[in-house]
Coordinates of C-alpha atoms in Angstrom, one line a residue:
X509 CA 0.0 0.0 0.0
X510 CA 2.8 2.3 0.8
X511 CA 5.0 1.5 -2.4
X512 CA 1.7 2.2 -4.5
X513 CA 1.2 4.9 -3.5
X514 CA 4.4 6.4 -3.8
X515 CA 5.0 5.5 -7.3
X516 CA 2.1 8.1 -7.9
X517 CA 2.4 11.4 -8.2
X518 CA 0.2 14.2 -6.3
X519 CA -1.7 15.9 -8.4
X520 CA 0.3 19.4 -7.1
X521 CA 3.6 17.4 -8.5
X522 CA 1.5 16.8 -12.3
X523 CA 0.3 20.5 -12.0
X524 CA 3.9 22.0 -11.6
X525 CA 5.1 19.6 -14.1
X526 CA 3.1 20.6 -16.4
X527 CA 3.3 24.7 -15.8
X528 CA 6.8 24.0 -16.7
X529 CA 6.3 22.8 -19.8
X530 CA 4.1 25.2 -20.5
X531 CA 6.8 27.7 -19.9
X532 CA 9.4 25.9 -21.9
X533 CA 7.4 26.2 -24.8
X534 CA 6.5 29.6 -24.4
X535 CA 10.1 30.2 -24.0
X536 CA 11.3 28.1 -27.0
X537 CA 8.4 29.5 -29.6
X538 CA 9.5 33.6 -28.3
X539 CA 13.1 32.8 -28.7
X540 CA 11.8 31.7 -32.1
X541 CA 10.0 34.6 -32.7
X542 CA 12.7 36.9 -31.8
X543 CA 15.1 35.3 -33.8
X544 CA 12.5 36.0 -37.3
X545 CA 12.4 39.4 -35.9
X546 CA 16.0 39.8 -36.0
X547 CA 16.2 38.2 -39.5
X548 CA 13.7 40.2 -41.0
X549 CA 15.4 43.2 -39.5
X550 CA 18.9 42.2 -41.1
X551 CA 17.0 41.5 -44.5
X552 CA 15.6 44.9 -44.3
X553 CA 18.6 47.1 -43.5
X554 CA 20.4 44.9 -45.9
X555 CA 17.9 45.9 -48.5
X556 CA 18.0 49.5 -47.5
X557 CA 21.7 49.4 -47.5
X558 CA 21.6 47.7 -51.3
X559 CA 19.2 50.6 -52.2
X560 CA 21.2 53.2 -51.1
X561 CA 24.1 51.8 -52.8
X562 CA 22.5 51.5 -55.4
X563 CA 21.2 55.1 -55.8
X564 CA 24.6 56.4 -55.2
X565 CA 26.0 54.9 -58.1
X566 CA 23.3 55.8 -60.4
X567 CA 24.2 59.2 -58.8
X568 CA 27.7 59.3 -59.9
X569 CA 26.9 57.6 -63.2
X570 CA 24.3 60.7 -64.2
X571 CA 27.2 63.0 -63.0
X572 CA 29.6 61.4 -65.3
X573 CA 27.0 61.6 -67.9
X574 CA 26.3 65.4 -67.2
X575 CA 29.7 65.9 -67.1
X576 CA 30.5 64.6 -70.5
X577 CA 27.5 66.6 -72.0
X578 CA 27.8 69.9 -70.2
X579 CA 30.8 70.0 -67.7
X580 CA 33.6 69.0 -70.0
X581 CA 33.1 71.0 -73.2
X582 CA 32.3 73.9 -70.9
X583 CA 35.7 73.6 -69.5
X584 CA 37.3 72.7 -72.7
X585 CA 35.8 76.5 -73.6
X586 CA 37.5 78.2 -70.7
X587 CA 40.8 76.5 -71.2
X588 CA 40.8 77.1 -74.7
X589 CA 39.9 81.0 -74.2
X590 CA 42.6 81.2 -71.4
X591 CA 45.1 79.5 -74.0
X592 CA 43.9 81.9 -76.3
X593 CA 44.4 84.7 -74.5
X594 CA 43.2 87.2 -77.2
X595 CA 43.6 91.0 -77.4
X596 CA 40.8 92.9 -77.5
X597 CA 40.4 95.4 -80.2
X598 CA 37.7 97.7 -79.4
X599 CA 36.4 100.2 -81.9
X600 CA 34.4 102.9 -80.7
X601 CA 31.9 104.0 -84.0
X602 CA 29.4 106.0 -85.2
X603 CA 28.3 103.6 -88.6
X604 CA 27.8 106.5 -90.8
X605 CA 30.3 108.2 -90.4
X606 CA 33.1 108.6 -93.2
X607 CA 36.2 108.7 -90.6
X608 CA 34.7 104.8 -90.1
X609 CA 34.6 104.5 -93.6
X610 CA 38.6 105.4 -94.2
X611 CA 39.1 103.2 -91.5
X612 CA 37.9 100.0 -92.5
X613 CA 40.4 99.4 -94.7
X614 CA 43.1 99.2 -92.7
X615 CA 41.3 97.5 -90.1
X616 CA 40.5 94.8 -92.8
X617 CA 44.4 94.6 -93.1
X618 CA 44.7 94.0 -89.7
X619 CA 41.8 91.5 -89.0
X620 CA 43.4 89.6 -92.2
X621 CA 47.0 89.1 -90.5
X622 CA 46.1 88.8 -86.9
X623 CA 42.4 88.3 -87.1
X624 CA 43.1 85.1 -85.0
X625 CA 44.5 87.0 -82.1
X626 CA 42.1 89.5 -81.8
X627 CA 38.8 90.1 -80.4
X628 CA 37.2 92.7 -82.3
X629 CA 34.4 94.5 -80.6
X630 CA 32.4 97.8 -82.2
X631 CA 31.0 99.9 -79.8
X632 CA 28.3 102.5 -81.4
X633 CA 28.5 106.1 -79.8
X634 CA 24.9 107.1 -79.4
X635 CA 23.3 109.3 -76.5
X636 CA 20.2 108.4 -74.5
X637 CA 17.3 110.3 -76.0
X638 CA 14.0 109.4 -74.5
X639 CA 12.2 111.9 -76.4
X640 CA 13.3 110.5 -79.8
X641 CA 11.6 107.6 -81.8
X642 CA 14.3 105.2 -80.5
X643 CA 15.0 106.4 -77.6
X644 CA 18.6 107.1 -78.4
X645 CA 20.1 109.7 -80.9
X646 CA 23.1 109.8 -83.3
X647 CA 25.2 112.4 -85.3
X648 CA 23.7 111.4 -88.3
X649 CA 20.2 110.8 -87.3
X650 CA 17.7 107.4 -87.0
X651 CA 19.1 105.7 -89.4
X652 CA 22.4 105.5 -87.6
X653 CA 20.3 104.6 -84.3
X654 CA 19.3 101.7 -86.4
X655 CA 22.2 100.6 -87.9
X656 CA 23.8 101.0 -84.3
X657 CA 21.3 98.4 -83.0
X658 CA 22.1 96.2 -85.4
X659 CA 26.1 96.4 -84.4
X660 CA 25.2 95.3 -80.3
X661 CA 23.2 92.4 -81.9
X662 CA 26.1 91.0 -84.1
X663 CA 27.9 90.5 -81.2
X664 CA 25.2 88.0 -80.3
X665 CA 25.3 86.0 -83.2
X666 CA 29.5 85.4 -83.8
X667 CA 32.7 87.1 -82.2
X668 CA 34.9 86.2 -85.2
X669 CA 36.9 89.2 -86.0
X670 CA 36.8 88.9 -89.7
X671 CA 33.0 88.4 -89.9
X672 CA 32.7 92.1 -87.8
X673 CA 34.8 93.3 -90.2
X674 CA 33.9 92.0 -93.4
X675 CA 30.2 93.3 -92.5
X676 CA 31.8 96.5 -91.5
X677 CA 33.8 97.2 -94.7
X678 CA 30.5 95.9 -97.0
X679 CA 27.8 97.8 -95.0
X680 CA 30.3 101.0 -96.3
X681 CA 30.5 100.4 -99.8
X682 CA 29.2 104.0 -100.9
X683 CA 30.0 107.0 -100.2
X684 CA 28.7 109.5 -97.5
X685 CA 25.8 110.4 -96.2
X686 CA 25.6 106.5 -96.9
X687 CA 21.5 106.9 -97.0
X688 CA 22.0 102.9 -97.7
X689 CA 22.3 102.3 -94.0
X690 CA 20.8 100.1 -92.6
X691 CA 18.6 98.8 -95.4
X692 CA 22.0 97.3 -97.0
X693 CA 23.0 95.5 -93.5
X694 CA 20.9 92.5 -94.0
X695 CA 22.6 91.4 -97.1
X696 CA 26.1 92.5 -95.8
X697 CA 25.3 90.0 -92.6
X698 CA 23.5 87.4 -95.2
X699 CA 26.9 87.5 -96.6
X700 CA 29.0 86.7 -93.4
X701 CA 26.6 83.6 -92.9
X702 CA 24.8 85.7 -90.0
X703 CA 21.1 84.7 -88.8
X704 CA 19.2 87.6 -90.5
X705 CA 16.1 86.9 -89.1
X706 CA 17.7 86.5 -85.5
X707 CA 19.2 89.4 -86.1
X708 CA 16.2 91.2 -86.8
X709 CA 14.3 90.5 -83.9
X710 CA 17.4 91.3 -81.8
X711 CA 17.9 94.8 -83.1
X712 CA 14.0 95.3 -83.6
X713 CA 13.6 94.4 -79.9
X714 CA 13.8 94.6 -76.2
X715 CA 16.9 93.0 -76.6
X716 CA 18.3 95.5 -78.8
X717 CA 17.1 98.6 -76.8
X718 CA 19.1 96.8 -73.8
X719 CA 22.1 96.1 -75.3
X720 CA 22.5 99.4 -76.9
X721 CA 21.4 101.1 -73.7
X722 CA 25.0 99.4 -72.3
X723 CA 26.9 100.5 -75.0
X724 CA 25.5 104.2 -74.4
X725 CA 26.8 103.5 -71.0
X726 CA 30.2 102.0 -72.0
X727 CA 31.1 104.8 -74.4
X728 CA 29.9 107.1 -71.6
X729 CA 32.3 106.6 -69.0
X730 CA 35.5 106.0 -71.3
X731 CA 34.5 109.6 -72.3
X732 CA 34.7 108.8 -76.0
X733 CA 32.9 110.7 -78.8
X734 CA 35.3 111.1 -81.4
X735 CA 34.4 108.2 -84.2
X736 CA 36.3 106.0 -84.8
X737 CA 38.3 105.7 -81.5
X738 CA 40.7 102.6 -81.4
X739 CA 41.5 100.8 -78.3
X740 CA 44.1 97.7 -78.5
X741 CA 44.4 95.8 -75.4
X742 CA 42.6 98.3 -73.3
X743 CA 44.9 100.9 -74.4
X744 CA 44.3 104.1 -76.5
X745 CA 45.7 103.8 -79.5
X746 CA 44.1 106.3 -82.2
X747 CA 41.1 109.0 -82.4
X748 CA 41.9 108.3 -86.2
X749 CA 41.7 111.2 -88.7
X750 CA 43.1 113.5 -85.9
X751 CA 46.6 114.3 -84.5
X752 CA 45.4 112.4 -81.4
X753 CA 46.8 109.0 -83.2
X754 CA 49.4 106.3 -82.3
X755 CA 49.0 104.3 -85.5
X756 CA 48.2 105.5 -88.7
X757 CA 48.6 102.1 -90.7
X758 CA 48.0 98.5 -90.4
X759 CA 51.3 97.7 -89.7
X760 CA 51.7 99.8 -86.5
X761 CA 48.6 98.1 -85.5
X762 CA 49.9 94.5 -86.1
X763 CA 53.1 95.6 -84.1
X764 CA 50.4 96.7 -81.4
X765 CA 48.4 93.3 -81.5
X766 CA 51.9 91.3 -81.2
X767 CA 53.8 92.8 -78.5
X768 CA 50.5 92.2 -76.2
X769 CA 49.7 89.1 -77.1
X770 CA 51.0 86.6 -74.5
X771 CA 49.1 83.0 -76.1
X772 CA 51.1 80.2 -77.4
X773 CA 51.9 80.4 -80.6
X774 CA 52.6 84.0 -82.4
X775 CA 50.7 84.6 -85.8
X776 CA 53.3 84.2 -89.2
X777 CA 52.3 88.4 -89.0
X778 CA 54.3 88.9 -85.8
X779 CA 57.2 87.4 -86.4
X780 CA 59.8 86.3 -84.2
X781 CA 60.6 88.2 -81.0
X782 CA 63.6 89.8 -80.6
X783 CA 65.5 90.9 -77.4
X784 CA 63.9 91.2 -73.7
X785 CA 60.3 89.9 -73.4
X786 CA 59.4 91.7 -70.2
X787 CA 56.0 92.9 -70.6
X788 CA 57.5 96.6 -68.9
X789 CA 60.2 96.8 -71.9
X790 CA 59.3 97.4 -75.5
X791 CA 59.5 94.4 -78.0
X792 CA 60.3 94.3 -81.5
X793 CA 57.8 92.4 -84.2
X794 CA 57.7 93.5 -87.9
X795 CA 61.0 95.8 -87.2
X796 CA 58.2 98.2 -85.4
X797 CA 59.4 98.9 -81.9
X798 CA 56.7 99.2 -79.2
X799 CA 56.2 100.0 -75.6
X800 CA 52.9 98.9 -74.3
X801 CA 53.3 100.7 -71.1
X802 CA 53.4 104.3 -73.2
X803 CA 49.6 103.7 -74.0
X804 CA 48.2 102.8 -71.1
X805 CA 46.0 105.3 -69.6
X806 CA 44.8 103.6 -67.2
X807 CA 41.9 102.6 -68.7
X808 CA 40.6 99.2 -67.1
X809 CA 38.9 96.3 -69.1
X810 CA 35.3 95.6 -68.0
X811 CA 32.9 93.1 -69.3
X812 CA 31.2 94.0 -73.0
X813 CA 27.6 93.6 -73.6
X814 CA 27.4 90.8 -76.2
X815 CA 30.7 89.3 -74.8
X816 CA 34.7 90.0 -74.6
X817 CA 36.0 93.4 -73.2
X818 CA 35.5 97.6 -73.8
X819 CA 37.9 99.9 -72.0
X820 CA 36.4 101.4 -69.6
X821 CA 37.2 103.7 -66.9
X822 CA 38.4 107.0 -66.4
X823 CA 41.8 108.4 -68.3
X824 CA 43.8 109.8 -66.1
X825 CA 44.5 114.2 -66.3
X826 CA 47.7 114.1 -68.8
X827 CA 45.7 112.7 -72.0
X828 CA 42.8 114.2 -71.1
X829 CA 43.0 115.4 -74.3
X830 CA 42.9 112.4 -76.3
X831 CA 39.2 111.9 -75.5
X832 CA 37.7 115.6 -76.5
X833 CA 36.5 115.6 -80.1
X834 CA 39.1 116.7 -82.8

């Protein structure tokens, strides 16, 4: 009777038993549970982490791309303009006029033996005239307004020196009061492969009126009113047609052009330089002798409207006299 009954066990002994089972199980199936947890945690971040990877090289694969359409010929641009390194020729004009018009030839000269080193740039002298049909005025009246609006909107188009030139030299052809202009500019820029109906809207328009407005400005504070007044390298050169002139013929402007030009390679034109190449000393090209510090004024180069440089600034008291009208 004894050994029966304890061989059984109590029923408090099966109870406890079997809360401890219980337990167990609830234990093993949460460890479970917290170890999917975990998992699908690690398969997330890992997916996140792919993701992000994965953005960040499409990133850098559309810079690249970018960069081989816009960045790189952008900067191919600047490096070639800084190679350049091109003077700037500024002509100061009135397009009627018939001091322009004995000029041009010599400035053709020029533009055809150092064209390439060069950036020509023709600033119209006109005077804000709100009063007037344009809103500007000229020497020679509306029609010179107009042509002058056509000069700021070449600029747009094409900075190539012989193009400017060319147009320039064929918008000329007659002989004064030149009633031609400007009706004869739009086959003179036809010729030099310019966009005439660009071109028309430009000097017909806002855009015109704005760009004209600056070169008001820009002839304004350089004090110039004489036509044409020649600038090389931001340095006064010529009021041409007066005894206010440095350089009467092509040559003595192609001896300007070379002895400022600092790019790599010197035009056939210029010739080889001879003896000290400070830029302080003079330098000879063409057997013309030059000092580029006895032009400058201190005239200061500034931004142009449609691109490239003017002279700007104030000269200082001793030339004062190369900037009154001869």
């Amino acid at each position: 009777s004894t050994q029966s009954t304890w061989g059984k066990k109590s029923p408090a002994s099966r109870s406890s038993e079997g809360r401890t089972r219980k337990m167990r199980r609830l234990f093993f199936f949460s460890f479970i549970c917290f170890l999917i947890v975990i998992c699908a945690l690690m398969s997330d971040c890992e997916c996140r982490r792919r993701r992000k990877g994965a953005a960040k090289s499409d990133t850098k694969t559309t810079t690249k791309a970018k960069g081989l359409v816009l960045q790189k010929p952008a900067a191919k641009l600047q490096a070639k303009q800084k190679e350049e390194k091109k003077v700037p020729f500024t002509v100061y004009i009135q397009c009627k006029c018939d001091d322009f018009q004995r000029f041009t030839p010599i400035l053709t000269d020029v533009v055809a033996h150092v064209g390439a080193i060069i950036d020509l740039q023709f600033v119209p002298i006109v005077w804000s005239y709100p009063g007037s049909k344009y809103g500007f005025t000229s020497t020679h009246g509306d029609n010179e307004v107009k042509g002058a609006f056509i000069y700021v909107c070449l600029a747009e188009q094409s900075s190539d020196s012989r193009k400017l030139a060319a147009f320039a030299a064929c918008s000329l052809r007659s002989v004064f009061p030149f009633d031609e202009i400007p009706s004869n500019m739009k086959q003179c820029a036809a010729e030099q492969g310019y966009d005439t109906d660009r071109l028309n809207d430009c000097a017909s328009g806002e855009r015109g009126r704005a760009l004209l407005s600056q070169a008001f400005q820009l002839s304004s504070a350089s004090q110039v009113s004489w036509s044409p007044t020649i600038m090389v390298g931001g340095q006064f050169v010529c009021q041409f047609n007066t005894q206010n002139c440095f350089a009467t013929s092509a040559q003595q402007y192609v001896a300007r052009v070379c002895a400022l030009y600092q790019g790599p390679q010197l035009p056939a034109a210029c010739g080889s330089p001879q003896g000290s190449q400070s830029q302080s000393q003079s330098r000879e090209y063409s057997g013309i002798s030059y000092a580029p510090q006895q032009y400058d004024y201190g005239m200061q180069q500034q931004p142009l409207y449609g691109g490239g440089f003017y002279t700007g600034g104030s000269p200082s008291s001793s030339p004062q006299v190369y900037y009154t009208v001869g």
